[in-house]
C-alpha cells in the first residue's frame, strides 16, 4: 500500500509555459494545489511493478491520476545500474564508479547497528549523473538511506529515500520524498 501526498505551488506569468512539450496546463497567477492518492503496488521479479489507483482526490482542475501511475515512479533500484527505470546512473553500482567521485564522510553506531555515510559527486555535468550521499551498513553493504539531486529537463529534483529495516522490506523504500523546482521566465512550479 502506498499513500501519496502531493503539493504543488505555481506562478504563471505569460504564455511561455503553454508551448513547452509535456508541460501540464497551468492557471494564471499564484496557485496552491493539494493531491492525495492511495495506490496499491505489487513488485514482481525482474524489477516489474504493477500499480493501480485505489483512491484519488485533487484540487488541481487539470491533474489526472495517470500522472502518478507511471512505472518509473515506483521502480526504484538501489542496487541496479540505474536508480529508476530509464533514469540516472546509480553511483553505488560498480559499473558506474568511473563517472563519480566518492568521499567517506563519517561512521556512526546506534545500538548494534553501524552506519557509514558515503558522499558522491559527478565527474561531469550531465542529466544522467546525480550528486548526494548514501547511508550504508558496512557489515552487509545494504543501503539504509539515500539522498540525491539532479537536474532533468529544466527541473531541479531532490529525492530522499529511506529503506525498510527488516526482511524483504530492506529491498523496498519505506518512505520517499521528492522535491521538484521548475523556473522559466518568471513562471515557477514547486512540487513536493
mmCIF file of C-alpha atoms in Angstrom:
data_model
loop_
_atom_site.group_PDB
_atom_site.id
_atom_site.type_symbol
_atom_site.label_atom_id
_atom_site.label_comp_id
_atom_site.label_asym_id
_atom_site.label_seq_id
_atom_site.Cartn_x
_atom_site.Cartn_y
_atom_site.Cartn_z
ATOM 1 C CA UNK A 1 0.000 0.000 0.000
ATOM 2 C CA UNK A 2 1.301 3.434 -0.936
ATOM 3 C CA UNK A 3 -0.038 6.713 0.443
ATOM 4 C CA UNK A 4 0.886 9.619 -1.815
ATOM 5 C CA UNK A 5 0.576 13.282 -0.848
ATOM 6 C CA UNK A 6 1.469 15.868 -3.484
ATOM 7 C CA UNK A 7 1.570 19.639 -3.033
ATOM 8 C CA UNK A 8 2.145 21.933 -5.991
ATOM 9 C CA UNK A 9 2.623 25.706 -5.914
ATOM 10 C CA UNK A 10 2.542 27.500 -9.258
ATOM 11 C CA UNK A 11 3.105 31.014 -10.544
ATOM 12 C CA UNK A 12 2.278 31.631 -14.183
ATOM 13 C CA UNK A 13 3.416 34.863 -15.794
ATOM 14 C CA UNK A 14 2.759 34.952 -19.511
ATOM 15 C CA UNK A 15 2.038 32.348 -22.171
ATOM 16 C CA UNK A 16 5.541 30.825 -22.455
ATOM 17 C CA UNK A 17 4.819 27.652 -20.463
ATOM 18 C CA UNK A 18 1.847 26.741 -22.658
ATOM 19 C CA UNK A 19 4.235 25.851 -25.509
ATOM 20 C CA UNK A 20 6.620 23.583 -23.572
ATOM 21 C CA UNK A 21 6.098 19.950 -24.666
ATOM 22 C CA UNK A 22 4.843 17.725 -21.853
ATOM 23 C CA UNK A 23 4.109 20.638 -19.501
ATOM 24 C CA UNK A 24 0.772 20.418 -17.731
ATOM 25 C CA UNK A 25 -1.699 23.256 -18.104
ATOM 26 C CA UNK A 26 -1.191 25.989 -15.501
ATOM 27 C CA UNK A 27 -3.781 28.503 -14.327
ATOM 28 C CA UNK A 28 -2.922 32.207 -14.259
ATOM 29 C CA UNK A 29 -1.411 33.855 -11.195
ATOM 30 C CA UNK A 30 -0.289 32.172 -7.996
ATOM 31 C CA UNK A 31 -1.955 28.896 -7.062
ATOM 32 C CA UNK A 32 -1.558 26.232 -4.400
ATOM 33 C CA UNK A 33 -2.850 22.677 -5.046
ATOM 34 C CA UNK A 34 -3.045 19.541 -2.929
ATOM 35 C CA UNK A 35 -3.442 15.964 -4.154
ATOM 36 C CA UNK A 36 -3.851 12.758 -2.155
ATOM 37 C CA UNK A 37 -3.895 9.254 -3.505
ATOM 38 C CA UNK A 38 -3.976 5.689 -2.243
ATOM 39 C CA UNK A 39 -2.150 3.262 -4.517
ATOM 40 C CA UNK A 40 -1.533 -0.450 -4.442
ATOM 41 C CA UNK A 41 1.814 -1.549 -5.882
ATOM 42 C CA UNK A 42 2.889 -5.146 -6.457
ATOM 43 C CA UNK A 43 6.560 -5.812 -7.095
ATOM 44 C CA UNK A 44 7.464 -8.751 -9.318
ATOM 45 C CA UNK A 45 10.676 -10.488 -10.270
ATOM 46 C CA UNK A 46 12.836 -8.696 -12.796
ATOM 47 C CA UNK A 47 12.023 -5.220 -11.436
ATOM 48 C CA UNK A 48 8.469 -5.076 -12.803
ATOM 49 C CA UNK A 49 5.875 -3.106 -10.866
ATOM 50 C CA UNK A 50 2.093 -3.401 -11.181
ATOM 51 C CA UNK A 51 0.381 -0.340 -9.751
ATOM 52 C CA UNK A 52 -3.302 0.540 -9.517
ATOM 53 C CA UNK A 53 -5.142 3.536 -8.084
ATOM 54 C CA UNK A 54 -7.441 2.811 -5.124
ATOM 55 C CA UNK A 55 -8.460 6.414 -4.326
ATOM 56 C CA UNK A 56 -7.573 9.818 -5.795
ATOM 57 C CA UNK A 57 -8.549 13.396 -4.952
ATOM 58 C CA UNK A 58 -7.069 16.721 -6.044
ATOM 59 C CA UNK A 59 -7.765 20.458 -6.053
ATOM 60 C CA UNK A 60 -5.972 20.925 -9.412
ATOM 61 C CA UNK A 61 -8.524 21.005 -12.252
ATOM 62 C CA UNK A 62 -6.173 19.556 -14.911
ATOM 63 C CA UNK A 63 -4.234 16.951 -12.907
ATOM 64 C CA UNK A 64 -5.068 13.356 -13.830
ATOM 65 C CA UNK A 65 -4.415 10.133 -11.840
ATOM 66 C CA UNK A 66 -2.385 8.681 -14.730
ATOM 67 C CA UNK A 67 0.454 11.071 -13.849
ATOM 68 C CA UNK A 68 1.071 9.134 -10.622
ATOM 69 C CA UNK A 69 0.764 5.655 -12.148
ATOM 70 C CA UNK A 70 3.927 5.716 -14.258
ATOM 71 C CA UNK A 71 6.013 2.603 -13.582
ATOM 72 C CA UNK A 72 9.259 4.594 -13.289
ATOM 73 C CA UNK A 73 7.970 6.372 -10.166
ATOM 74 C CA UNK A 74 7.853 3.139 -8.181
ATOM 75 C CA UNK A 75 10.659 1.181 -9.805
ATOM 76 C CA UNK A 76 13.485 2.398 -7.551
ATOM 77 C CA UNK A 77 16.523 0.116 -7.758
ATOM 78 C CA UNK A 78 19.231 0.937 -5.175
ATOM 79 C CA UNK A 79 21.417 -1.952 -6.393
ATOM 80 C CA UNK A 80 20.777 -1.696 -10.160
ATOM 81 C CA UNK A 81 22.752 0.185 -12.802
ATOM 82 C CA UNK A 82 20.084 2.931 -12.881
ATOM 83 C CA UNK A 83 18.271 4.448 -9.893
ATOM 84 C CA UNK A 84 14.895 4.445 -11.662
ATOM 85 C CA UNK A 85 13.785 2.699 -14.854
ATOM 86 C CA UNK A 86 15.355 4.702 -17.684
ATOM 87 C CA UNK A 87 16.706 7.272 -15.225
ATOM 88 C CA UNK A 88 20.021 8.438 -13.795
ATOM 89 C CA UNK A 89 23.047 6.173 -13.363
ATOM 90 C CA UNK A 90 23.331 4.662 -9.887
ATOM 91 C CA UNK A 91 26.577 5.793 -8.188
ATOM 92 C CA UNK A 92 26.620 2.682 -5.969
ATOM 93 C CA UNK A 93 26.756 0.206 -8.855
ATOM 94 C CA UNK A 94 30.328 -0.984 -9.632
ATOM 95 C CA UNK A 95 29.873 -0.378 -13.362
ATOM 96 C CA UNK A 96 29.199 3.340 -12.779
ATOM 97 C CA UNK A 97 32.074 4.148 -10.374
ATOM 98 C CA UNK A 98 34.136 5.764 -13.153
ATOM 99 C CA UNK A 99 31.513 8.522 -13.541
ATOM 100 C CA UNK A 100 31.590 9.646 -9.876
ATOM 101 C CA UNK A 101 33.946 10.909 -7.177
ATOM 102 C CA UNK A 102 33.426 9.462 -3.697
ATOM 103 C CA UNK A 103 34.213 10.725 -0.191
ATOM 104 C CA UNK A 104 33.835 8.995 3.159
ATOM 105 C CA UNK A 105 32.034 11.476 5.452
ATOM 106 C CA UNK A 106 31.609 9.717 8.802
ATOM 107 C CA UNK A 107 30.868 6.496 10.659
ATOM 108 C CA UNK A 108 28.152 6.172 13.345
ATOM 109 C CA UNK A 109 26.836 3.428 15.587
ATOM 110 C CA UNK A 110 23.319 3.301 17.035
ATOM 111 C CA UNK A 111 22.940 0.356 19.364
ATOM 112 C CA UNK A 112 24.319 -2.631 17.458
ATOM 113 C CA UNK A 113 23.786 -1.049 14.009
ATOM 114 C CA UNK A 114 26.752 0.606 12.311
ATOM 115 C CA UNK A 115 26.309 3.137 9.510
ATOM 116 C CA UNK A 116 28.745 4.695 7.055
ATOM 117 C CA UNK A 117 27.864 7.868 5.121
ATOM 118 C CA UNK A 118 29.305 7.971 1.612
ATOM 119 C CA UNK A 119 29.157 11.156 -0.464
ATOM 120 C CA UNK A 120 29.208 11.075 -4.269
ATOM 121 C CA UNK A 121 29.572 13.832 -6.855
ATOM 122 C CA UNK A 122 29.510 13.514 -10.659
ATOM 123 C CA UNK A 123 32.754 13.919 -12.604
ATOM 124 C CA UNK A 124 30.885 15.694 -15.458
ATOM 125 C CA UNK A 125 27.744 17.821 -15.645
ATOM 126 C CA UNK A 126 25.019 15.776 -17.344
ATOM 127 C CA UNK A 127 21.366 14.807 -16.768
ATOM 128 C CA UNK A 128 22.357 11.160 -16.233
ATOM 129 C CA UNK A 129 24.514 11.731 -13.127
ATOM 130 C CA UNK A 130 23.408 12.635 -9.597
ATOM 131 C CA UNK A 131 25.068 14.144 -6.532
ATOM 132 C CA UNK A 132 24.268 13.335 -2.919
ATOM 133 C CA UNK A 133 25.017 10.801 -0.205
ATOM 134 C CA UNK A 134 24.032 7.327 0.967
ATOM 135 C CA UNK A 135 23.941 5.690 4.400
ATOM 136 C CA UNK A 136 25.293 2.153 4.097
ATOM 137 C CA UNK A 137 25.543 -0.750 6.536
ATOM 138 C CA UNK A 138 29.258 -1.733 6.356
ATOM 139 C CA UNK A 139 28.596 -5.287 7.579
ATOM 140 C CA UNK A 140 26.422 -6.440 4.672
ATOM 141 C CA UNK A 141 26.602 -3.490 2.210
ATOM 142 C CA UNK A 142 22.857 -2.766 2.299
ATOM 143 C CA UNK A 143 21.619 0.764 1.577
ATOM 144 C CA UNK A 144 19.737 2.234 4.549
ATOM 145 C CA UNK A 145 19.026 5.737 3.206
ATOM 146 C CA UNK A 146 19.745 7.610 0.010
ATOM 147 C CA UNK A 147 19.613 11.306 -0.897
ATOM 148 C CA UNK A 148 20.439 12.633 -4.339
ATOM 149 C CA UNK A 149 19.861 15.695 -6.507
ATOM 150 C CA UNK A 150 19.824 16.102 -10.274
ATOM 151 C CA UNK A 151 18.720 18.496 -12.985
ATOM 152 C CA UNK A 152 16.475 16.972 -15.643
ATOM 153 C CA UNK A 153 14.722 18.870 -18.461
ATOM 154 C CA UNK A 154 14.909 22.275 -16.712
ATOM 155 C CA UNK A 155 13.729 20.800 -13.383
ATOM 156 C CA UNK A 156 15.869 20.603 -10.268
ATOM 157 C CA UNK A 157 14.891 17.418 -8.422
ATOM 158 C CA UNK A 158 15.899 16.252 -4.928
ATOM 159 C CA UNK A 159 14.974 12.747 -3.747
ATOM 160 C CA UNK A 160 15.198 11.417 -0.159
ATOM 161 C CA UNK A 161 14.650 7.678 0.284
ATOM 162 C CA UNK A 162 14.629 5.542 3.406
ATOM 163 C CA UNK A 163 14.730 1.768 3.037
ATOM 164 C CA UNK A 164 12.826 -0.705 5.194
ATOM 165 C CA UNK A 165 14.693 -2.303 8.096
ATOM 166 C CA UNK A 166 13.777 -5.999 8.253
ATOM 167 C CA UNK A 167 13.252 -8.943 5.906
ATOM 168 C CA UNK A 168 12.129 -8.254 2.344
ATOM 169 C CA UNK A 169 11.324 -4.639 3.312
ATOM 170 C CA UNK A 170 15.087 -3.950 3.140
ATOM 171 C CA UNK A 171 14.807 -4.098 -0.653
ATOM 172 C CA UNK A 172 11.889 -1.627 -0.913
ATOM 173 C CA UNK A 173 11.670 2.053 0.020
ATOM 174 C CA UNK A 174 9.787 2.748 3.251
ATOM 175 C CA UNK A 175 9.407 6.465 2.554
ATOM 176 C CA UNK A 176 10.217 8.650 -0.451
ATOM 177 C CA UNK A 177 10.209 12.454 -0.575
ATOM 178 C CA UNK A 178 10.628 14.166 -3.945
ATOM 179 C CA UNK A 179 11.042 17.944 -4.251
ATOM 180 C CA UNK A 180 10.953 19.426 -7.753
ATOM 181 C CA UNK A 181 11.502 23.036 -8.840
ATOM 182 C CA UNK A 182 10.936 24.440 -12.332
ATOM 183 C CA UNK A 183 11.592 28.061 -13.255
ATOM 184 C CA UNK A 184 11.467 29.771 -16.670
ATOM 185 C CA UNK A 185 10.996 33.482 -17.474
ATOM 186 C CA UNK A 186 9.074 34.276 -14.277
ATOM 187 C CA UNK A 187 6.977 31.094 -14.431
ATOM 188 C CA UNK A 188 7.557 28.784 -11.488
ATOM 189 C CA UNK A 189 6.344 25.346 -10.373
ATOM 190 C CA UNK A 190 7.325 23.846 -6.977
ATOM 191 C CA UNK A 191 6.250 20.294 -6.197
ATOM 192 C CA UNK A 192 6.650 18.269 -3.003
#
